[in-house]
CSV table of C-alpha atoms and ligand atoms in Angstrom, one decimal:
chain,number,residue,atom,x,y,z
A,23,UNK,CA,114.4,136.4,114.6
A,24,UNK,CA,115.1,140.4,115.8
A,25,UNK,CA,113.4,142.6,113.9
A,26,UNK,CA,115.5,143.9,111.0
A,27,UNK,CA,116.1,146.6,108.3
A,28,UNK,CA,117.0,145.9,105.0
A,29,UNK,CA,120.3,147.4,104.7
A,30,UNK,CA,121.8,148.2,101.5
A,31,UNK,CA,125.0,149.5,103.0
A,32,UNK,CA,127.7,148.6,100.6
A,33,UNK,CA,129.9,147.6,103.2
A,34,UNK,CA,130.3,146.4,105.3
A,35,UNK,CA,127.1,144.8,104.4
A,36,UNK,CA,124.4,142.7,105.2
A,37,UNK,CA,125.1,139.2,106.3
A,38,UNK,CA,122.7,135.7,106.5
A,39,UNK,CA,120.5,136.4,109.6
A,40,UNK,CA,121.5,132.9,110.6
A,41,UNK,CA,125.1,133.4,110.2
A,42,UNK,CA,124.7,135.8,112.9
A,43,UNK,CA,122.7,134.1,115.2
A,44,UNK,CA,125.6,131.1,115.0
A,45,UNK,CA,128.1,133.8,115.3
A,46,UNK,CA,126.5,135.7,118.5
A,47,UNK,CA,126.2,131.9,120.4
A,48,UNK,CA,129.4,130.8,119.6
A,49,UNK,CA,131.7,134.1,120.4
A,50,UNK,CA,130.3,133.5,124.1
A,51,UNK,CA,130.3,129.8,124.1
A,52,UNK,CA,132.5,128.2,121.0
A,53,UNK,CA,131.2,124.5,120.3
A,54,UNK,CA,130.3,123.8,124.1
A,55,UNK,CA,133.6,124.4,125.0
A,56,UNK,CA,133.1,127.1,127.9
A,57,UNK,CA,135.6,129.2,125.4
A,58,UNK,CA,134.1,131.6,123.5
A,59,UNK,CA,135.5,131.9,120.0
A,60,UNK,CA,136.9,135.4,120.1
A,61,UNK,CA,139.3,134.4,123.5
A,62,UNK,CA,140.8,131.1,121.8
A,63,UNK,CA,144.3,130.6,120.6
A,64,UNK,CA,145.0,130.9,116.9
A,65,UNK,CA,146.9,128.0,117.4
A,66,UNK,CA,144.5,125.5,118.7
A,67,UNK,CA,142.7,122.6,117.0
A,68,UNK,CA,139.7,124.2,117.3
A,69,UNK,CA,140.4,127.2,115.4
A,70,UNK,CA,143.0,125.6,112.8
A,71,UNK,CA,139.9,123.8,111.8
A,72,UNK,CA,137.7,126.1,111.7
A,73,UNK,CA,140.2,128.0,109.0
A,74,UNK,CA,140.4,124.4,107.4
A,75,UNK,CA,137.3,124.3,106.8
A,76,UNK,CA,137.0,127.8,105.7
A,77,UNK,CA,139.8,127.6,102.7
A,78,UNK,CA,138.1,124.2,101.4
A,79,UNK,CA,134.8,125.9,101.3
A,80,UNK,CA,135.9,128.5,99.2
A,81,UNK,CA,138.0,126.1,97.0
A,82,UNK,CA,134.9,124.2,96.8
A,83,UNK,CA,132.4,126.9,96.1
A,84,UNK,CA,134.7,128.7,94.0
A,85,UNK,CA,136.4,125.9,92.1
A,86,UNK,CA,140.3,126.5,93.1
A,87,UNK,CA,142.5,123.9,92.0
A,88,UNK,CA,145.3,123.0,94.0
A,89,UNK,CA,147.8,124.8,92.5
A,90,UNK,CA,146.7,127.9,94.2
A,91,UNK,CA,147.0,129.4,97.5
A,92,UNK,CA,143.9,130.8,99.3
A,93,UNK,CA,145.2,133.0,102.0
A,94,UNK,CA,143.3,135.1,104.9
A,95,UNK,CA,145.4,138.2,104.6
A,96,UNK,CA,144.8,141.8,107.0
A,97,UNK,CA,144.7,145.4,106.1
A,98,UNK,CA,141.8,145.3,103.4
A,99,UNK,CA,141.4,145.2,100.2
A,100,UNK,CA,143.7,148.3,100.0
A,101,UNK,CA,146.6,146.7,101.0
A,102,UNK,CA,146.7,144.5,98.4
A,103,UNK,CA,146.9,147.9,96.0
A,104,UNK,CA,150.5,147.4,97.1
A,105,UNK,CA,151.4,143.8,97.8
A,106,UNK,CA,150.1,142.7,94.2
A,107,UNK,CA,152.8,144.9,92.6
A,108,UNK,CA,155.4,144.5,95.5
A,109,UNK,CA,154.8,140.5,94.8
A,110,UNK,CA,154.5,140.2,91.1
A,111,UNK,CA,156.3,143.3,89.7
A,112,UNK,CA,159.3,145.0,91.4
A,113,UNK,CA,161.2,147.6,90.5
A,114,UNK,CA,161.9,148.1,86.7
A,115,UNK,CA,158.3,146.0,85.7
A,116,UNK,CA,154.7,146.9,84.6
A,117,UNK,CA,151.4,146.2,85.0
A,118,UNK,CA,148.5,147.2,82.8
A,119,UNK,CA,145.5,148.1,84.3
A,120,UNK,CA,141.7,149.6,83.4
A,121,UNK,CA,141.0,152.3,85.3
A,122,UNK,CA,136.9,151.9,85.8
A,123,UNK,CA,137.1,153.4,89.3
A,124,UNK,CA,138.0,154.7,92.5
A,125,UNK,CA,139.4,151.3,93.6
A,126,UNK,CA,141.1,151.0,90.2
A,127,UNK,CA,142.7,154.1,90.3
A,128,UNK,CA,144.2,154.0,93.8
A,129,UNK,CA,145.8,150.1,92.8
A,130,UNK,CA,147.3,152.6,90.1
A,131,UNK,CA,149.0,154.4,92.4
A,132,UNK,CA,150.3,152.2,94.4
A,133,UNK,CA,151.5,150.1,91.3
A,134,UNK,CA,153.5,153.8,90.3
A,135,UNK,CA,155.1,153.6,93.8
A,136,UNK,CA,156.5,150.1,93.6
A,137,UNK,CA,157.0,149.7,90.1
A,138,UNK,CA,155.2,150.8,87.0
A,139,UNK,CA,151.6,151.1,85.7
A,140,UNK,CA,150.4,151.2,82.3
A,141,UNK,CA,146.9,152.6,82.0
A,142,UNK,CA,145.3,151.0,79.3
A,143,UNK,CA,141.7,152.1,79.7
A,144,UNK,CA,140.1,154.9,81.3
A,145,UNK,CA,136.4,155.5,82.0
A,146,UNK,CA,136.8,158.2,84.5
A,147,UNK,CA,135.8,161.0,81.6
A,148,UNK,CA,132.4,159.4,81.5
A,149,UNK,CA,132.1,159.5,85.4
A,150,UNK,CA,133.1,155.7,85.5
A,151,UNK,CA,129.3,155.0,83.9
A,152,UNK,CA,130.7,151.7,82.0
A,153,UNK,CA,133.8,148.9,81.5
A,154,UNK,CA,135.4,148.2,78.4
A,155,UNK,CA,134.9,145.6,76.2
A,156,UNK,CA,137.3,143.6,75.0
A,157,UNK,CA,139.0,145.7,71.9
A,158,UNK,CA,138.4,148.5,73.3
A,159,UNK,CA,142.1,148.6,75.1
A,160,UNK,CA,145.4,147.6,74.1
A,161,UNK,CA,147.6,146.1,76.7
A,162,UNK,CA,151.1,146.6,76.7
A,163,UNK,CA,153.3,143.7,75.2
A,164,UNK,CA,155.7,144.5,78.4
A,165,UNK,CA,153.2,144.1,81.2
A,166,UNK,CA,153.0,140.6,83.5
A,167,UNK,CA,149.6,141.4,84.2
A,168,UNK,CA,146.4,142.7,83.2
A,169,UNK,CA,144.6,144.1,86.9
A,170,UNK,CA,140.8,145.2,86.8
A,171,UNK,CA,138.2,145.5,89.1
A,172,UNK,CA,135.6,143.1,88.3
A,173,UNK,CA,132.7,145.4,90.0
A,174,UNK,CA,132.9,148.4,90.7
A,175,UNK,CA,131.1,149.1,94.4
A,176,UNK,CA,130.8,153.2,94.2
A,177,UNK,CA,129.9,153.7,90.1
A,178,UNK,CA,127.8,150.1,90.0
A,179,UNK,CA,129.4,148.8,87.0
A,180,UNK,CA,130.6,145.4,86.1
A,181,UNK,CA,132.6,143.2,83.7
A,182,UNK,CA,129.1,141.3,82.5
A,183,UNK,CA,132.0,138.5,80.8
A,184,UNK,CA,135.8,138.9,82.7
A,185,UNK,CA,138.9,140.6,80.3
A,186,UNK,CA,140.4,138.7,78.0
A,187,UNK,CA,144.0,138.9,77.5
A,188,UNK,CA,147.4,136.8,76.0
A,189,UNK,CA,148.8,138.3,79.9
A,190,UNK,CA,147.5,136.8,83.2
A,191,UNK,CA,144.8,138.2,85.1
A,192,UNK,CA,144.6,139.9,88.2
A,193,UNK,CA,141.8,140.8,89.6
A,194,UNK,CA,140.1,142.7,92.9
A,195,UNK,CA,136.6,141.0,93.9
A,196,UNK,CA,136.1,142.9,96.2
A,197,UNK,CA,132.5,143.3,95.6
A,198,UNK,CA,131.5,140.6,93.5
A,199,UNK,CA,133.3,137.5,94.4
A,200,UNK,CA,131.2,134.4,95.0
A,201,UNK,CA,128.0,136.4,93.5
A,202,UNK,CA,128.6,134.8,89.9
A,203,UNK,CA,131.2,131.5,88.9
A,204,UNK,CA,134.1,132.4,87.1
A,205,UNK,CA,136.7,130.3,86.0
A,206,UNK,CA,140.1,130.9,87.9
A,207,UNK,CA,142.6,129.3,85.1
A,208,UNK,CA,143.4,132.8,83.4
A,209,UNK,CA,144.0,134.8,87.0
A,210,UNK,CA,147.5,134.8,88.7
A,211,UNK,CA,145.3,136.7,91.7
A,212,UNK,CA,142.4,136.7,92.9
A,213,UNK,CA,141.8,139.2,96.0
A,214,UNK,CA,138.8,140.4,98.1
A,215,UNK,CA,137.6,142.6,101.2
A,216,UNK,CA,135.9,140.1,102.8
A,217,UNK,CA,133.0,142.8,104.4
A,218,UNK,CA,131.0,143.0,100.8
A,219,UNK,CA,129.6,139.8,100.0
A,220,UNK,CA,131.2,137.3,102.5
A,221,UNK,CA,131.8,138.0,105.6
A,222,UNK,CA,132.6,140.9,108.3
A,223,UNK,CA,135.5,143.4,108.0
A,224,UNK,CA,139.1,142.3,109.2
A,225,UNK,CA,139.9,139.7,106.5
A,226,UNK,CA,140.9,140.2,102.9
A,227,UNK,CA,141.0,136.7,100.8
A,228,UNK,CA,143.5,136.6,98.5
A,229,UNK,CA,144.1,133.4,95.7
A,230,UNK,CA,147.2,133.4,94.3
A,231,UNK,CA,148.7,131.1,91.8
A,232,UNK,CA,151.4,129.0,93.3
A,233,UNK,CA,154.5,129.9,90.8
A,234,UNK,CA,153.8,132.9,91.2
A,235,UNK,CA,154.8,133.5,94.8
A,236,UNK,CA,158.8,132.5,94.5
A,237,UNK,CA,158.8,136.3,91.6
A,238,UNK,CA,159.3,138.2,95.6
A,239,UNK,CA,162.1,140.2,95.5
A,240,UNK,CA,164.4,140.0,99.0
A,241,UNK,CA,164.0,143.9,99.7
A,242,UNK,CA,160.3,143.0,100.4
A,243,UNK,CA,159.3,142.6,104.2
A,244,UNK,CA,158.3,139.5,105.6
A,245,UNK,CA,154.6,140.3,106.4
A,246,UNK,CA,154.4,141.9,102.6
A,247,UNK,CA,155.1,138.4,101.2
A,248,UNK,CA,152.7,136.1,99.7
A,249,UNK,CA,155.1,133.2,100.4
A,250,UNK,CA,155.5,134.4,103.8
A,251,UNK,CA,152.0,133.7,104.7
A,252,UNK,CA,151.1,130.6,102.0
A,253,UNK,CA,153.9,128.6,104.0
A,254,UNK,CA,152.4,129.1,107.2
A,255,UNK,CA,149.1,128.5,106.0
A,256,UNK,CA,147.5,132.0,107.1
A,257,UNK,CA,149.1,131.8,110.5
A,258,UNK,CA,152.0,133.6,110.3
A,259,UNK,CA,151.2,135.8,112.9
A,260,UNK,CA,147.7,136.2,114.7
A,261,UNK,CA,145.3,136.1,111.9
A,262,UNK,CA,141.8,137.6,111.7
A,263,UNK,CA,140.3,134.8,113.7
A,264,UNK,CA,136.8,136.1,113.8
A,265,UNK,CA,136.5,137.2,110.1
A,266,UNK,CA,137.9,133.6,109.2
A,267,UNK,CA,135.6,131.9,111.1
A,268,UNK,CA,132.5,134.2,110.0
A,269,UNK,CA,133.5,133.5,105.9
A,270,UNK,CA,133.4,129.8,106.7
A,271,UNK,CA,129.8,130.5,108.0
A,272,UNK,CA,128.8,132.6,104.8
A,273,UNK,CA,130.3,129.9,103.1
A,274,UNK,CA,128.4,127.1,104.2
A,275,UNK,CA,124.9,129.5,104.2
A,276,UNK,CA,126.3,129.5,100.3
A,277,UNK,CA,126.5,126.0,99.8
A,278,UNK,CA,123.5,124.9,101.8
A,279,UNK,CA,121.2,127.5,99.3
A,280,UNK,CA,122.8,125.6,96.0
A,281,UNK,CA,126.3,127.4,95.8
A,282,UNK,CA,127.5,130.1,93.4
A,283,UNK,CA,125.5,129.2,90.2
A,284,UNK,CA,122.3,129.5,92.5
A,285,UNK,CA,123.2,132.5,94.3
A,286,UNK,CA,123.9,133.8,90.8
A,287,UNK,CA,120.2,133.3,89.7
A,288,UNK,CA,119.2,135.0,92.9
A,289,UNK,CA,121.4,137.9,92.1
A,290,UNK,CA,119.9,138.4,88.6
A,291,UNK,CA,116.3,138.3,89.9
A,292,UNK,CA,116.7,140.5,92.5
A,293,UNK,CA,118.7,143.3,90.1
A,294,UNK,CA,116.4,142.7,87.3
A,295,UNK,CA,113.5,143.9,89.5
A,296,UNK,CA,115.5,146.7,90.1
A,297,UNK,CA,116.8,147.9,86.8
A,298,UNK,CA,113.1,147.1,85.2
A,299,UNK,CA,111.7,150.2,88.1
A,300,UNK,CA,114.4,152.6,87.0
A,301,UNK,CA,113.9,152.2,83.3
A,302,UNK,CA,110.2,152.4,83.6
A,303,UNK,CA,110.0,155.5,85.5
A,304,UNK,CA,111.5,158.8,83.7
A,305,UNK,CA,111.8,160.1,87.3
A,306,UNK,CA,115.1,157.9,88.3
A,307,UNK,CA,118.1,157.6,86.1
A,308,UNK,CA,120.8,154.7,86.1
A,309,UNK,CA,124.2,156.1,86.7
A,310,UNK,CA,125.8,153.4,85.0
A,311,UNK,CA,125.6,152.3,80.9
A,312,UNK,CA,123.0,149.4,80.5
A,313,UNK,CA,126.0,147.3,78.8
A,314,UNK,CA,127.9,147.4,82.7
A,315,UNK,CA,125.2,147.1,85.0
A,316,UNK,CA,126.3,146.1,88.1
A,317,UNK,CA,124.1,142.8,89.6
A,318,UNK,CA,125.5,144.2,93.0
A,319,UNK,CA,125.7,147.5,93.3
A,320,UNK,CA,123.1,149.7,91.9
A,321,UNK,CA,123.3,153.3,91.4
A,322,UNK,CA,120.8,156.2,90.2
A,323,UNK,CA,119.7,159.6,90.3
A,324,UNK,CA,116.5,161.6,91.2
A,325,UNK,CA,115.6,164.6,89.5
A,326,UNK,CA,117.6,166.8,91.9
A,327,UNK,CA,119.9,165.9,95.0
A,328,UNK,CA,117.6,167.5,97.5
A,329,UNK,CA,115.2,165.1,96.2
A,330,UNK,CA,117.5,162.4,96.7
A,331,UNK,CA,118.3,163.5,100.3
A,332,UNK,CA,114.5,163.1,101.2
A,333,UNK,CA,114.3,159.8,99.3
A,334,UNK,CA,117.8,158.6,101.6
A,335,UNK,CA,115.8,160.0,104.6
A,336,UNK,CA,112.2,158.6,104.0
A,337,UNK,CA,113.6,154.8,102.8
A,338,UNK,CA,115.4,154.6,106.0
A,339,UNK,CA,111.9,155.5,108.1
A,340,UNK,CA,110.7,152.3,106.2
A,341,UNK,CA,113.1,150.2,107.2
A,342,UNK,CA,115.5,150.6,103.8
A,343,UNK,CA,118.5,152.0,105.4
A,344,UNK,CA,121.6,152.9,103.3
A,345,UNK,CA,120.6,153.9,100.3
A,346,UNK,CA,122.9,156.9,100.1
A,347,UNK,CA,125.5,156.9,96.9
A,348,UNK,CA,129.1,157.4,97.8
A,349,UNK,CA,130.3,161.2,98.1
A,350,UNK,CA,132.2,160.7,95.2
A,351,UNK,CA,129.1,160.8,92.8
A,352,UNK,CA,126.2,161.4,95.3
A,353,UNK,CA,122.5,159.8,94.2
A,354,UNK,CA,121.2,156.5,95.4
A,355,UNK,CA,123.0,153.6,95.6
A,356,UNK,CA,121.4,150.2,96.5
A,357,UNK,CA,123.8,147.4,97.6
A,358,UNK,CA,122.2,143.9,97.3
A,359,UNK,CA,124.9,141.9,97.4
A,360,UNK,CA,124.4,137.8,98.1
A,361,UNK,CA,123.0,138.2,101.6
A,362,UNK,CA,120.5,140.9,100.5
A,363,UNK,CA,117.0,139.2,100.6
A,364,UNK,CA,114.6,139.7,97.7
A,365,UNK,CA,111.7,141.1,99.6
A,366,UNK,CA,114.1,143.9,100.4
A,367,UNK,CA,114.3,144.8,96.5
A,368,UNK,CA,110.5,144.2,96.2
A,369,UNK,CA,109.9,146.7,98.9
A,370,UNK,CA,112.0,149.3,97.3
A,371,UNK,CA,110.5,149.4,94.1
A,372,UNK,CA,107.5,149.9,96.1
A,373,UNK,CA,108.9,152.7,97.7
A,374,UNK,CA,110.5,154.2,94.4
A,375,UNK,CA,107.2,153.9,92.7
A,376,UNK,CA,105.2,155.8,96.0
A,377,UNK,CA,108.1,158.5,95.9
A,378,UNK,CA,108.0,159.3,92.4
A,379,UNK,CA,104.7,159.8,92.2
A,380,UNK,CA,104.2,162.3,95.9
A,381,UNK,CA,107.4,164.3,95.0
B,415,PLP,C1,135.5,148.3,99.4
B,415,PLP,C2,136.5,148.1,98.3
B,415,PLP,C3,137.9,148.2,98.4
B,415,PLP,C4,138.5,148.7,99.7
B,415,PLP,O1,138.4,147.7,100.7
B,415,PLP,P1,139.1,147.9,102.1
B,415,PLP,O2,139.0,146.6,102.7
B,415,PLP,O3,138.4,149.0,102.8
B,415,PLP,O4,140.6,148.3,101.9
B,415,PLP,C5,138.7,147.9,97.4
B,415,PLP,N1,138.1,147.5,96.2
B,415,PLP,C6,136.8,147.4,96.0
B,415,PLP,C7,136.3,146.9,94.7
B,415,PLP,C8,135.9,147.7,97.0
B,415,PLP,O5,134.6,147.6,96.9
């Protein structure tokens, strides 16, 4: 096993040590097959299984029935600010959606560009420090969907229980998806970055309710169509072949360890821990309100950010590297999504503890 930080970069992030080692072997060498994995046709049986094997993963670990499409998509998470609308809305219709970050708030944008957006809740007054609760919104009767970001990766916050709504859901894991079971029912879409908590960067997952993929409008390109990719099964064009076959990796490391609901327990130990050494020291403050707590992303404050700086600086000489927040609200932000092993929260709360008391 190389010797190895803890890295709490929020992406893209951490990944199983043995995922990597498989990864490294079989990008020279694919299966024995004096083809390494990276060089082989999209098109091959080789690889068409490998992105088999991938999608029935995730529809197993994630429970998709088989009315929805799981598709490897390209261009991030941020494309899918655009497609969703483009897909589902069209000129002339609205989507609601809760503004409880950056990520939120650019999907708003693109929403206003392609069709219509209706804000219905807003933390950004607060600094994006919490979620809203059900109530605390009122979506517009007009809207096809209800969008929201289930956690959100800069601020640290999270729907603890996901929106509740009469319209359908649609939602951006980005950050969160396969750290907790959900159940899919109530979402038209489900969409995620794939470099946060399942694989490397290249490949955006996106689940999208059957019906729903005829509502494109014939002014929409091909390559921006849903239905354009769920007929070809991902390989419209030349998909992100290594991404695809790294998230079938993750997702067999994720099955092998107990699947979602265990992962899950994981994820609330290791936060726990966490949470407990910011609330017991007056020296560090949580960014976010305790009723949104983030189990992925968690963010805080040191008296001052000069202080913060030397904490960033002195972590990283101890092997805890990327513990700097995002520019947006500066402080500390520690990442530990799926992959992140509990020793590496354990040895932070060390260091917090040390730091607080020789500053
Ligand atoms: C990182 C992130 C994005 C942006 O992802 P890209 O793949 O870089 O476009 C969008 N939404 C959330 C919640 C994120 O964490």
């Amino acid at each position: 096993m190389p010797d190895r930080v803890y890295n709490f970069s929020p992406g893209p992030a951490t990944l199983p040590v043995e995922v990597l080692q498989q990864a490294a072997i079989d990008i020279v060498n694919y299966n024995n097959k004096g083809i390494g994995l990276i060089e082989m046709s999209h098109r091959s049986k080789d690889f068409m299984a490998i992105t088999v094997e991938a999608e029935n993963l995730i529809r197993e670990l994630l429970n998709v029935p088989q009315n929805y499409q799981v598709l490897f998509l390209q261009g991030g998470a941020s494309t899918q600010f655009a497609m969703v609308p483009m897909n589902l809305l069209g000129p002339g219709k609205k989507g609601s959606y809760l503004n409880t970050g950056v990520w939120a708030k650019k999907a708003i944008k693109e929403a206003n560009i392609v069709a219509s957006a209706q804000v219905a809740y807003s933390s950004e007054g607060s600094k994006y420090d919490h979620v809203p609760a059900d109530g605390d919104y009122t979506v517009d009767p007009a809207a096809e969907y209800l969008y929201f970001v289930s956690n959100n990766t800069i601020y640290g916050t999270q729907f603890h229980t996901m929106p509740k709504s009469d319209k359908m859901l649609v939602c951006d894991m980005s950050s969160d998806i396969m750290s907790r079971p959900f159940d899919i029912t109530p979402f038209g879409l489900v969409f995620a970055g794939a470099q946060k908590n399942i694989g490397p960067a290249g490949a955006t997952l996106v689940i999208v309710r059957e019906d729903l993929l005829d509502r494109v409008a014939e002014t929409v390109p091909t390559m921006f169509r849903y239905k354009t990719h769920a007929e070809k099964g991902s390989m419209f064009n030349t998909p992100p072949c290594f991404a695809i076959y790294t998230i079938g990796l993750v997702c067999k490391w994720l099955k092998k360890i107990g699947g979602v609901p265990a992962i899950e327990k994981i994820n609330r130990e290791k936060a726990a821990i966490l949470y407990e050494a910011i609330d017991s020291m007056d020296f560090y403050r949580g960014h976010a309100r305790k009723d949104s707590r983030s189990l992925m992303n968690v963010t805080f404050n040191l008296p001052t950010p000069e202080l913060e700086a030397r904490f960033v600086q002195e972590g990283a000489k101890r092997g805890l590297d990327g513990l700097k927040g995002h520019r947006s609200i500066g402080g500390i932000r520690a990442s530990i999504y799926n992959a992140f092993p509990k020793q590496g929260v354990i040895d932070l709360v060390a260091f917090m503890k040390e730091f607080a008391k020789s500053a």
